[in-house]
Short mmCIF file of C-alpha atoms in Angstrom, two decimals:
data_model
loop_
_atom_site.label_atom_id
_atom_site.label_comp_id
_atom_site.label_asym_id
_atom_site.label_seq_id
_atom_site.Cartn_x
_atom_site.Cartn_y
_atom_site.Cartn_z
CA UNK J 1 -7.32 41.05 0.62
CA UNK J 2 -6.76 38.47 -1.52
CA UNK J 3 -7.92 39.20 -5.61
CA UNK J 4 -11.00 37.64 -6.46
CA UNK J 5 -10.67 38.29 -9.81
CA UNK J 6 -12.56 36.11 -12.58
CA UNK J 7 -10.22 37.36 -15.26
CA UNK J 8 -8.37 34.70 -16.71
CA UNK J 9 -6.56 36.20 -19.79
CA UNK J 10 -3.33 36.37 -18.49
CA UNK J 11 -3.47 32.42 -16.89
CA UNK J 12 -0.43 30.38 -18.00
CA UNK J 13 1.13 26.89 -17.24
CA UNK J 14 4.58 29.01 -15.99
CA UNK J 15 5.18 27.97 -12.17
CA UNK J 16 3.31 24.93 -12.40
CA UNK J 17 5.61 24.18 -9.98
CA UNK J 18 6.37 27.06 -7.54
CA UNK J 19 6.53 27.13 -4.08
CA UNK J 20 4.40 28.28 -1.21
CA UNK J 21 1.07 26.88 0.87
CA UNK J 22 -0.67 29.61 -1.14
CA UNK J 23 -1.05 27.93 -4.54
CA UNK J 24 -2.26 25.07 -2.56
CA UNK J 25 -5.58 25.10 -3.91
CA UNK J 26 -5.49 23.98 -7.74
CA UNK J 27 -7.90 21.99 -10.08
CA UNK J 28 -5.25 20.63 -12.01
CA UNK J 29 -2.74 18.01 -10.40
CA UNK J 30 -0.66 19.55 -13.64
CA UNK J 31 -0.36 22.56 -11.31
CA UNK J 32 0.32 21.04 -8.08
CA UNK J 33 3.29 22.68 -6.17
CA UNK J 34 5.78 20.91 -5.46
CA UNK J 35 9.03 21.50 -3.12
CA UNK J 36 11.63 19.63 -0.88
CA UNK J 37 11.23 22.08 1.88
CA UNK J 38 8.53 20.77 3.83
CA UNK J 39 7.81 24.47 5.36
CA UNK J 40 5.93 24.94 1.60
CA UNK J 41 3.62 22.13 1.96
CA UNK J 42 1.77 22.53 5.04
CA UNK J 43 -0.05 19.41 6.95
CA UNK J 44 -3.60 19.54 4.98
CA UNK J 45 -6.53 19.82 6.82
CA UNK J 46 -8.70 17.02 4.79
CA UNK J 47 -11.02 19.51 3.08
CA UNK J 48 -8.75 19.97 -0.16
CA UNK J 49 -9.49 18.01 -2.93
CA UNK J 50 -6.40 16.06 -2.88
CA UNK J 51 -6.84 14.68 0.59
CA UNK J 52 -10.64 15.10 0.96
CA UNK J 53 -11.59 10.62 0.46
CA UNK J 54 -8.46 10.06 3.02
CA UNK J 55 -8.98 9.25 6.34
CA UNK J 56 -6.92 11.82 8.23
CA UNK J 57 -7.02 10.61 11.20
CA UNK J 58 -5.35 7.37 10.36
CA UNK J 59 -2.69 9.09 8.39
CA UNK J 60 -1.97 11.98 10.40
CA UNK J 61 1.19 10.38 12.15
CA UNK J 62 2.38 10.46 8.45
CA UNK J 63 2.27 14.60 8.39
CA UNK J 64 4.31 15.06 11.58
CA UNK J 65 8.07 15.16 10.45
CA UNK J 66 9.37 15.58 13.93
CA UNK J 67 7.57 12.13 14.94
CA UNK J 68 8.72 10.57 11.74
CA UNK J 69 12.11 11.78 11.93
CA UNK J 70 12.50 10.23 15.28
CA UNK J 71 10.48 7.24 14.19
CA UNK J 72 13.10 6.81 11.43
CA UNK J 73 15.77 6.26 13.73
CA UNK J 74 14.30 3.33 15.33
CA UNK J 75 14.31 0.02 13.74
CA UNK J 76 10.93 -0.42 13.27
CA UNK J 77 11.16 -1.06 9.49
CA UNK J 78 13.86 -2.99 8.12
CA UNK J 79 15.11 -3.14 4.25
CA UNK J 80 16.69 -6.16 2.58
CA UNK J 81 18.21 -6.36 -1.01
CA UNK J 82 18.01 -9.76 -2.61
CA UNK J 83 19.55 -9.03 -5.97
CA UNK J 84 21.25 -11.34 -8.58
CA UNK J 85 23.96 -10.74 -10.93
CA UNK J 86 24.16 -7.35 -12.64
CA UNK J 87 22.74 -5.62 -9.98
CA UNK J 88 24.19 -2.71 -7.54
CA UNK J 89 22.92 -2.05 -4.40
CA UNK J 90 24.06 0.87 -2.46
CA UNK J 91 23.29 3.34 0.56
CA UNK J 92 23.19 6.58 -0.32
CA UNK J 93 23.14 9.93 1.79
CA UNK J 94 20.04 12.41 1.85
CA UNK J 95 21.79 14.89 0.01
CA UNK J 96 24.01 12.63 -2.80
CA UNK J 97 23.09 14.29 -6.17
CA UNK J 98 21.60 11.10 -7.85
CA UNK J 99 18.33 11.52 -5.53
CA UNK J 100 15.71 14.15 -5.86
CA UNK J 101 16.46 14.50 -9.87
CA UNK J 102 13.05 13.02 -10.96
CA UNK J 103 11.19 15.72 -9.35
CA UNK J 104 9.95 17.16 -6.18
CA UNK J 105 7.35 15.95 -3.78
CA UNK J 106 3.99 17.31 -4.08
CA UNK J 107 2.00 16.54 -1.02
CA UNK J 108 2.62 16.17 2.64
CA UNK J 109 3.19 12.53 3.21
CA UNK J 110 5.65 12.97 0.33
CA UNK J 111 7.81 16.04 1.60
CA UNK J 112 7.98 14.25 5.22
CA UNK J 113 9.55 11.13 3.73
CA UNK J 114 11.95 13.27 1.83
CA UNK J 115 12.86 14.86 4.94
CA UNK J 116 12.84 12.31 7.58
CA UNK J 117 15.09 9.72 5.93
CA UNK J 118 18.60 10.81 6.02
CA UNK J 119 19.67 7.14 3.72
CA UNK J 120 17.73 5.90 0.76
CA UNK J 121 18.61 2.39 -0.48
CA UNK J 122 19.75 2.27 -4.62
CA UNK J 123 19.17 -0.71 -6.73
CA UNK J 124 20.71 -0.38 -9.86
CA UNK J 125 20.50 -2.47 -13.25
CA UNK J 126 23.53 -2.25 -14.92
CA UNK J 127 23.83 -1.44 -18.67
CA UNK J 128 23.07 -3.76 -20.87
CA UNK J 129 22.33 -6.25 -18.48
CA UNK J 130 19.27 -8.60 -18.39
CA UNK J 131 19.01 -10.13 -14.75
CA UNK J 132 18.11 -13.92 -14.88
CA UNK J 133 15.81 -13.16 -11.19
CA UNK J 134 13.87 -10.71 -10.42
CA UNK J 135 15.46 -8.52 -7.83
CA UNK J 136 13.75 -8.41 -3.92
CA UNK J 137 13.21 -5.71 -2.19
CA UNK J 138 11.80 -6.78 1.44
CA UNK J 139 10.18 -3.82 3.38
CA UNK J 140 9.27 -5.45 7.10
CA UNK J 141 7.67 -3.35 10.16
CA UNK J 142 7.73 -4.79 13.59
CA UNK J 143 6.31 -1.66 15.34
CA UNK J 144 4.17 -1.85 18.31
CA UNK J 145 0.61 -0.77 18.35
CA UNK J 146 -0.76 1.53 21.13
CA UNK J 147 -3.94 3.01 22.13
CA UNK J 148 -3.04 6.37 20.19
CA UNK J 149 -2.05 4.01 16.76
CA UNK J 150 1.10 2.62 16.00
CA UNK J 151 4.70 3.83 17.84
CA UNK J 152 7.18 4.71 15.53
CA UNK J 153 5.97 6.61 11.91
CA UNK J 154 8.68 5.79 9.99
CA UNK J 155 10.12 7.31 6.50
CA UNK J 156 12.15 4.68 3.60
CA UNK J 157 13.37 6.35 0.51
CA UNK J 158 14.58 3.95 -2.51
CA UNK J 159 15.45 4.87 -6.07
CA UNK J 160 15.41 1.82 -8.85
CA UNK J 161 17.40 2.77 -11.93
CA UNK J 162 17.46 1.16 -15.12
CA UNK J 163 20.36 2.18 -16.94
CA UNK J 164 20.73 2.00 -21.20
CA UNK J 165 19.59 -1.00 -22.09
CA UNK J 166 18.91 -3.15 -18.99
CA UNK J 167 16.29 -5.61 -18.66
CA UNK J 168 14.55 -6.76 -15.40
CA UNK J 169 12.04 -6.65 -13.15
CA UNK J 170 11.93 -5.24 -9.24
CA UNK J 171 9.38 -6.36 -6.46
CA UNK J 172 9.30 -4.66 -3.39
CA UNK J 173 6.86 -6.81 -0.39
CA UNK J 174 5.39 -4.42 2.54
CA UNK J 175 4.79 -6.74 4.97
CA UNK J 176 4.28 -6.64 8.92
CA UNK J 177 3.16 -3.67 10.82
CA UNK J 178 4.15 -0.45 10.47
CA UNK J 179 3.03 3.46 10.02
CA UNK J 180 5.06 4.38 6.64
CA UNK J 181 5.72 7.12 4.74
CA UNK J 182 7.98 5.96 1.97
CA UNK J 183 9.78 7.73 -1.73
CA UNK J 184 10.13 5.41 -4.25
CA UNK J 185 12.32 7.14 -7.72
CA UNK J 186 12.37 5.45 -10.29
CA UNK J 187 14.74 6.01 -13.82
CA UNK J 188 14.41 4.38 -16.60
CA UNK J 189 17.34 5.02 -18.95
CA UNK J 190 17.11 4.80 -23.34
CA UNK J 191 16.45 1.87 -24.37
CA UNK J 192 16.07 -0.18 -20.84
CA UNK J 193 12.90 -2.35 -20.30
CA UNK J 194 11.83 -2.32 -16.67
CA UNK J 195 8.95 -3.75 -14.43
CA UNK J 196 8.48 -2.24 -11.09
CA UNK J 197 6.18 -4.70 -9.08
CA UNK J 198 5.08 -2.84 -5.32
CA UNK J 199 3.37 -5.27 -3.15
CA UNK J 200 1.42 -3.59 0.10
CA UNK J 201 0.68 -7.46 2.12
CA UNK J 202 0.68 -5.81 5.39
CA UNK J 203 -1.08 -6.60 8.79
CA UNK J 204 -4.65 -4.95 9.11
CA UNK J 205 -3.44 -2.15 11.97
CA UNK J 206 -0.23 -0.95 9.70
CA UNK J 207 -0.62 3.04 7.56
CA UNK J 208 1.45 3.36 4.65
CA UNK J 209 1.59 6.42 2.42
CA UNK J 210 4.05 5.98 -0.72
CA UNK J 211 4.93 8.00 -2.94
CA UNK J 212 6.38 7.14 -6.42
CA UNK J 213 8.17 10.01 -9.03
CA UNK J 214 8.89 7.82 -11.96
CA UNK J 215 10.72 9.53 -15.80
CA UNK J 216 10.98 7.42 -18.46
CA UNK J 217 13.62 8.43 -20.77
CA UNK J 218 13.45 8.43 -24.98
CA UNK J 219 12.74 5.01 -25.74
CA UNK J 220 12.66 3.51 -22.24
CA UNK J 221 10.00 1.37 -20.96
CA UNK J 222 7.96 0.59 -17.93
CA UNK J 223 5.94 -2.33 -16.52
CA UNK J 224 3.96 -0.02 -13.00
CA UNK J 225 2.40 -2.30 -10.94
CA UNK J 226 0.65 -1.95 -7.77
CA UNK J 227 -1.21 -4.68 -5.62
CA UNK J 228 -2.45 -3.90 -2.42
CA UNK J 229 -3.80 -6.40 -0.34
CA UNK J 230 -3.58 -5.11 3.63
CA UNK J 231 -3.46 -2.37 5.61
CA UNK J 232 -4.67 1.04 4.89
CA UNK J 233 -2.71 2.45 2.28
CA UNK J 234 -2.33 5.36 0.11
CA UNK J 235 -0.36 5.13 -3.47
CA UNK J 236 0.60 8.13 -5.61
CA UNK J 237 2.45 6.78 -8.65
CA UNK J 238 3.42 10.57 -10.70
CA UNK J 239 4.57 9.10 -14.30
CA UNK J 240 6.44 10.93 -16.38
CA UNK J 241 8.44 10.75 -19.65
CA UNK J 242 11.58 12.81 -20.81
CA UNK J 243 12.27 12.66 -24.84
CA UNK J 244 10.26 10.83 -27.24
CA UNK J 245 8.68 7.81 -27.90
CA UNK J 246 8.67 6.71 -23.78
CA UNK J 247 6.00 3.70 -22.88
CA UNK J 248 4.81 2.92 -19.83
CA UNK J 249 1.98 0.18 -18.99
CA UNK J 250 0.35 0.94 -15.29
CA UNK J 251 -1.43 -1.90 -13.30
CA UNK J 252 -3.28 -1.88 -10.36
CA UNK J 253 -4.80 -4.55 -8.12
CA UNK J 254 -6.29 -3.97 -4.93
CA UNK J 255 -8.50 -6.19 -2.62
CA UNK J 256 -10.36 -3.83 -0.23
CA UNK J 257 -11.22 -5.55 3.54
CA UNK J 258 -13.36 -4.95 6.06
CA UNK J 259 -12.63 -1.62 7.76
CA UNK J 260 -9.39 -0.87 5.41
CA UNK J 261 -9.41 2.20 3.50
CA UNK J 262 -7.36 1.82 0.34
CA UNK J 263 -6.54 4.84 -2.29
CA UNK J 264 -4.64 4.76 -5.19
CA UNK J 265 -3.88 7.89 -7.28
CA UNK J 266 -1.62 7.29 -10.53
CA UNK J 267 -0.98 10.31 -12.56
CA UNK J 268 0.87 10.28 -16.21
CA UNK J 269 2.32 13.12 -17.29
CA UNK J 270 2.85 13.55 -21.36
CA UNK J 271 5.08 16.31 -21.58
CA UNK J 272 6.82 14.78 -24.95
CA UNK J 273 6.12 13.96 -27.98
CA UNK J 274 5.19 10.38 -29.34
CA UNK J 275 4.77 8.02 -26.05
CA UNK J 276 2.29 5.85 -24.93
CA UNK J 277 0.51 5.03 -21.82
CA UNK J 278 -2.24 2.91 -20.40
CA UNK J 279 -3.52 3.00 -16.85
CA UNK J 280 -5.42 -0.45 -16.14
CA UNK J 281 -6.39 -0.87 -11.98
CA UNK J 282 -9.16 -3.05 -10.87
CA UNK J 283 -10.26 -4.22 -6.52
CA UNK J 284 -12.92 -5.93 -4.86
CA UNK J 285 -14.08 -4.97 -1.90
CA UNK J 286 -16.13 -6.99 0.69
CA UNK J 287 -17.36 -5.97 4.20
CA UNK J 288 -18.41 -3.00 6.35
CA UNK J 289 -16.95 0.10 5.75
CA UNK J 290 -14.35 -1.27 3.11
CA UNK J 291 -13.40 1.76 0.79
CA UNK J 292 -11.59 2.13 -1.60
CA UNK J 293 -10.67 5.11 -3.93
CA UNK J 294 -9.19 5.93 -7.17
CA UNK J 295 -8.59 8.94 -8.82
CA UNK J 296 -6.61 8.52 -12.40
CA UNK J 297 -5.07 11.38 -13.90
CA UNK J 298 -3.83 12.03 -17.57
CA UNK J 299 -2.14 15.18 -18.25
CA UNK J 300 -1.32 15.85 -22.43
CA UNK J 301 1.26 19.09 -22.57
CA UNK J 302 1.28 21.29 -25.74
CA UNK J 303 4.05 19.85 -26.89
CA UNK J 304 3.04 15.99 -26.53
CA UNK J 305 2.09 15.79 -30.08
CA UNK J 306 1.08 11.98 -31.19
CA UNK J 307 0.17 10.96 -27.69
CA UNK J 308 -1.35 7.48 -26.80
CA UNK J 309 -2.97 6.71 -23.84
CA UNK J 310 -6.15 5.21 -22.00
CA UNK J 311 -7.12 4.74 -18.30
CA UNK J 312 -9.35 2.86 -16.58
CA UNK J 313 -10.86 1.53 -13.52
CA UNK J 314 -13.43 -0.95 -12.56
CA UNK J 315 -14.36 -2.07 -9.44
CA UNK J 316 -16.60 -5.05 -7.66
CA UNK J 317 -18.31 -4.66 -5.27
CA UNK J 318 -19.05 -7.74 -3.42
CA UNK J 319 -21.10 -7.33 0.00
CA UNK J 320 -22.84 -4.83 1.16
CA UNK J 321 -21.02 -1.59 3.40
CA UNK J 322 -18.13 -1.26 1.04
CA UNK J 323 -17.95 1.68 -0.89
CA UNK J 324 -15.42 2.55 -3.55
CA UNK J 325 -14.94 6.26 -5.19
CA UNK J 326 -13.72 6.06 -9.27
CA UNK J 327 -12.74 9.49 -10.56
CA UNK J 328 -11.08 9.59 -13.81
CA UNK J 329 -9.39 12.80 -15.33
CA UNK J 330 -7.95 13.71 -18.89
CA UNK J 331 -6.74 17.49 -19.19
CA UNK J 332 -5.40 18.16 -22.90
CA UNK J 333 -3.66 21.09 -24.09
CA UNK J 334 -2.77 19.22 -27.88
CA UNK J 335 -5.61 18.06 -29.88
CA UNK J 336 -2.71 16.91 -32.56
CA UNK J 337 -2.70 13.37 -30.95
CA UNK J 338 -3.08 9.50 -31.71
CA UNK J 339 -5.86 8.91 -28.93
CA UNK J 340 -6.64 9.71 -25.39
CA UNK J 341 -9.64 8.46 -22.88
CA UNK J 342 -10.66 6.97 -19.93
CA UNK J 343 -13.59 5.06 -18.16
CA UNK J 344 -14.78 3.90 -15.21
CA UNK J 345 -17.07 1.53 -13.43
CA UNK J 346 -18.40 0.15 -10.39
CA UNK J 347 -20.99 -2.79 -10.00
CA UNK J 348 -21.50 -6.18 -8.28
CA UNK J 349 -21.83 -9.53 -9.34
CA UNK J 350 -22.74 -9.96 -13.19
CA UNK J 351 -26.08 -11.67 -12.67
CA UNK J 352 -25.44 -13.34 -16.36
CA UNK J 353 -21.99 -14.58 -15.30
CA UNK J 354 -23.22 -16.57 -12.56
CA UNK J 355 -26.18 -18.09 -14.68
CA UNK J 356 -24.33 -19.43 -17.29
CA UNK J 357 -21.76 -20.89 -14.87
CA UNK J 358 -24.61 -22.43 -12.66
CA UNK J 359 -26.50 -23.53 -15.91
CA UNK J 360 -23.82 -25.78 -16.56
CA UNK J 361 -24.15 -27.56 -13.25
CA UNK J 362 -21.26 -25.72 -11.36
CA UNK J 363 -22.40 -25.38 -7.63
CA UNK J 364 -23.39 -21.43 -6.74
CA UNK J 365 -19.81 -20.66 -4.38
CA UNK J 366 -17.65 -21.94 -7.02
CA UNK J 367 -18.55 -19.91 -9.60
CA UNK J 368 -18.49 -16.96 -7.77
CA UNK J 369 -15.16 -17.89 -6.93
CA UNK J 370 -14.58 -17.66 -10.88
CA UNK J 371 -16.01 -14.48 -11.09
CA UNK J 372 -13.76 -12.94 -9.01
CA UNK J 373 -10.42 -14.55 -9.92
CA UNK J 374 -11.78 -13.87 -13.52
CA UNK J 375 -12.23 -10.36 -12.91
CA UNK J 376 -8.54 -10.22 -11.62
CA UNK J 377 -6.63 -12.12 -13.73
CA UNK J 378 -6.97 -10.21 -16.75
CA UNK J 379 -4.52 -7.68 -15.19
CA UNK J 380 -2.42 -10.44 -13.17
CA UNK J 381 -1.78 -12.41 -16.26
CA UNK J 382 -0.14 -8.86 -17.68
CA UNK J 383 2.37 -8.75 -14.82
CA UNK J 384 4.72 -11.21 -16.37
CA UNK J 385 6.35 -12.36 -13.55
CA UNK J 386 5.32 -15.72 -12.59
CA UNK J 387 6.26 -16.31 -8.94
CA UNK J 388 4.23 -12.88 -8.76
CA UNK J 389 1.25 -13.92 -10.79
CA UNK J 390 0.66 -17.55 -8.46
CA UNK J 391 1.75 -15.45 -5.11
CA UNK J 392 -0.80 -12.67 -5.79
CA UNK J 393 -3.35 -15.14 -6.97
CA UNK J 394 -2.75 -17.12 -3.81
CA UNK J 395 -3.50 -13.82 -1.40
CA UNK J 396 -6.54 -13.48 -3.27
CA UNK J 397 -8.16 -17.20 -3.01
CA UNK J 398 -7.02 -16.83 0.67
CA UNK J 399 -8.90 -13.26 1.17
CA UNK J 400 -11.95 -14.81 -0.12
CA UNK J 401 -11.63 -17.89 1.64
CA UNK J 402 -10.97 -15.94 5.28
CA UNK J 403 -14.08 -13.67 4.79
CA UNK J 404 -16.24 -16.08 3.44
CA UNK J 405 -17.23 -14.02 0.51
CA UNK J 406 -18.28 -17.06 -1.63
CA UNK J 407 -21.28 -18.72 1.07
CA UNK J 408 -24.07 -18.35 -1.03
CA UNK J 409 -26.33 -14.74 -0.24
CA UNK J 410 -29.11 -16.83 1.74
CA UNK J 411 -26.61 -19.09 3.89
CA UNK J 412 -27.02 -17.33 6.68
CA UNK J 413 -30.78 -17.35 6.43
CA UNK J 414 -30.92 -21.29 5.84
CA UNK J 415 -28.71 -22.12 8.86
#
């Protein structure tokens, strides 16, 4: 019989990170279990709170480490490096000691793509260096639909490190077809400025669940940014900082599709004292049964005195049979801190916006159009990349020039 007990008094933050399917159930994602054994973190059932907006029957290849594991093997995703000077790419074994040290994984998708890959692929930014490129990172499935969903669920594990004082930025493109469950570790060394730039372009049948442990060290800092454009994705970005005085700037950008289910859930973790974070992730979404979800977590430790950090979320909605779920969360344990807070909002076209634009003679589609390119840019233009910035600016005009999206509301009727 398991105790029922209300009784509180002796509740504690030690084993935050035990082991075992029975501390499962948790309010706090603080308090989320975590293991590499994949025995501990059972295949979820879609009722728990972390899986409960996912569609589980579109990820459930994703859970099955015996399918993945085989899937692996195949060649259904291919990696490519395209790095410039000052820049080491290497192959590393499942068990070399430089993976796994950022932490363990925490749900299933995550403990099956530990698991299943037996390489993971390490780009590393020398000391001191500041790369003249950005560095390329070019994820490609070619698997094979079927009637039962795609062929071959595949795992990919990759760890980007910064070391002391290196300057650069990363992009990795998802593109193709593919059901992917991928670890993406990320260091960032004293000192070393880095932007991580994760690009999900795939084709409308691929699944991809990734899964990013990130630690910031002292005074490192991090550029996070996530655009996803195709395919039904899920993105857990867990942020984290080790020493003082860490900074790390999240961005998200997501154009949700017809039918595509898209769910990003970044989580920042201010265990030390002194750093900064802000959590900035907007998405349209246009046609039946588009959805997409957010859930932001901040987590301030007792010991993260002088802690700065915001989140937020917005979302437009642009047709009608999209949904999109916002759920912000702050949990502080230190009220000794420089600010913390978050927001959230969802709405449709700004009524005012497209009056003023129209009041000054421009035609009804266009200045939708700058509504929406409007509402993105404010994030794109923080990317500071710009082959990224006019390539993700691009996918968007073409998105809304595909669907349509920018006919005036009564077209239909006047044909």
């Amino acid at each position: 019989m398991p105790d029922l007990s209300t009784d509180h008094s002796k509740a504690t933050l030690e084993g935050a990170h035990s082991h075992g399917p029975a501390r499962r159930y948790v309010s706090s994602r603080a308090d989320r279990p975590t293991s590499f054994d994949a025995a501990d973190v059972p295949v979820p059932g879609g009722r728990e709170e972390e899986w409960r907006f996912t569609p589980m029957k579109r990820f459930k290849p994703l859970f099955d480490l015996d399918a993945v594991t085989a899937g692996t093997a195949t060649d259904a995703v291919s990696l490519t490096v395209d790095a410039p000077e000052g820049v080491a790419v290497e192959s590393l074994e499942s068990g070399d000691a430089r993976l796994g040290t950022v932490g363990a994984p925490s749900d299933r998708t995550a403990v099956v793509a530990w698991n299943a890959a037996s390489q993971a692929t390490a780009v590393t930014l020398t000391a001191g260096t500041e790369l003249a490129s950005a560095v390329r990172v070019n994820v490609k499935g070619s698997d094979t639909p079927t009637d039962g969903g795609l062929a071959n669920p595949t795992a990919l594990g990759l760890l980007v490190t910064a070391e002391a004082g290196a300057k650069g930025t990363v992009v990795i493109d998802h593109t193709g077809t593919a059901a992917l469950t991928e670890t993406v570790e990320v260091v960032v060394a004293e000192g070393a400025e880095l932007t991580l730039v994760t690009v999900q372009g795939w084709e409308d049948e691929a699944v991809h669940a990734s899964n990013h442990r990130v630690r910031v060290e002292g005074r490192g800092t991090l550029k996070h940014v996530v655009v996803s454009l195709g395919g039904d994705v899920r993105v857990s970005p867990d942020l984290g900082f080790s020493g003082e005085g860490g900074h790390i700037d999240a961005y998200g950008v997501y154009f949700t599709d017809a039918g595509q289910h898209q769910e990003h859930r970044p989580y920042v973790a201010h265990t030390e004292a002194s750093c900064y974070s802000r959590v900035t992730y907007k998405g349209a979404l246009q046609g039946k049964n588009a959805h997409a979800v957010w859930v932001g977590d901040c987590y301030i430790g007792e010991r993260a005195r002088g802690t700065d950090t915001y989140e937020l979320n917005r979302n437009l909605v642009l047709t009608e049979g999209a949904k999109a779920d916002s759920i912000p969360n702050l949990e502080i344990k230190n009220g000794n801190i420089a600010g913390a807070g978050h927001a959230s909002a969802t709405g449709r076209f700004d009524d005012e916006q497209l009056f003023y634009l129209e009041a000054r003679g421009i035609p009804e589609t266009e200045a939708r159009r700058l509504v929406v390119l409007g509402f993105f840019n404010e994030i794109v233009a923080e990317i500071g990349v710009p082959e990224v910035e006019e390539t993700l600016m691009g996918a968007i005009e073409k998105e809304l020039a595909l669907t349509g999206l920018l006919d005036a509301p009564d077209a239909d009727a006047q044909a």
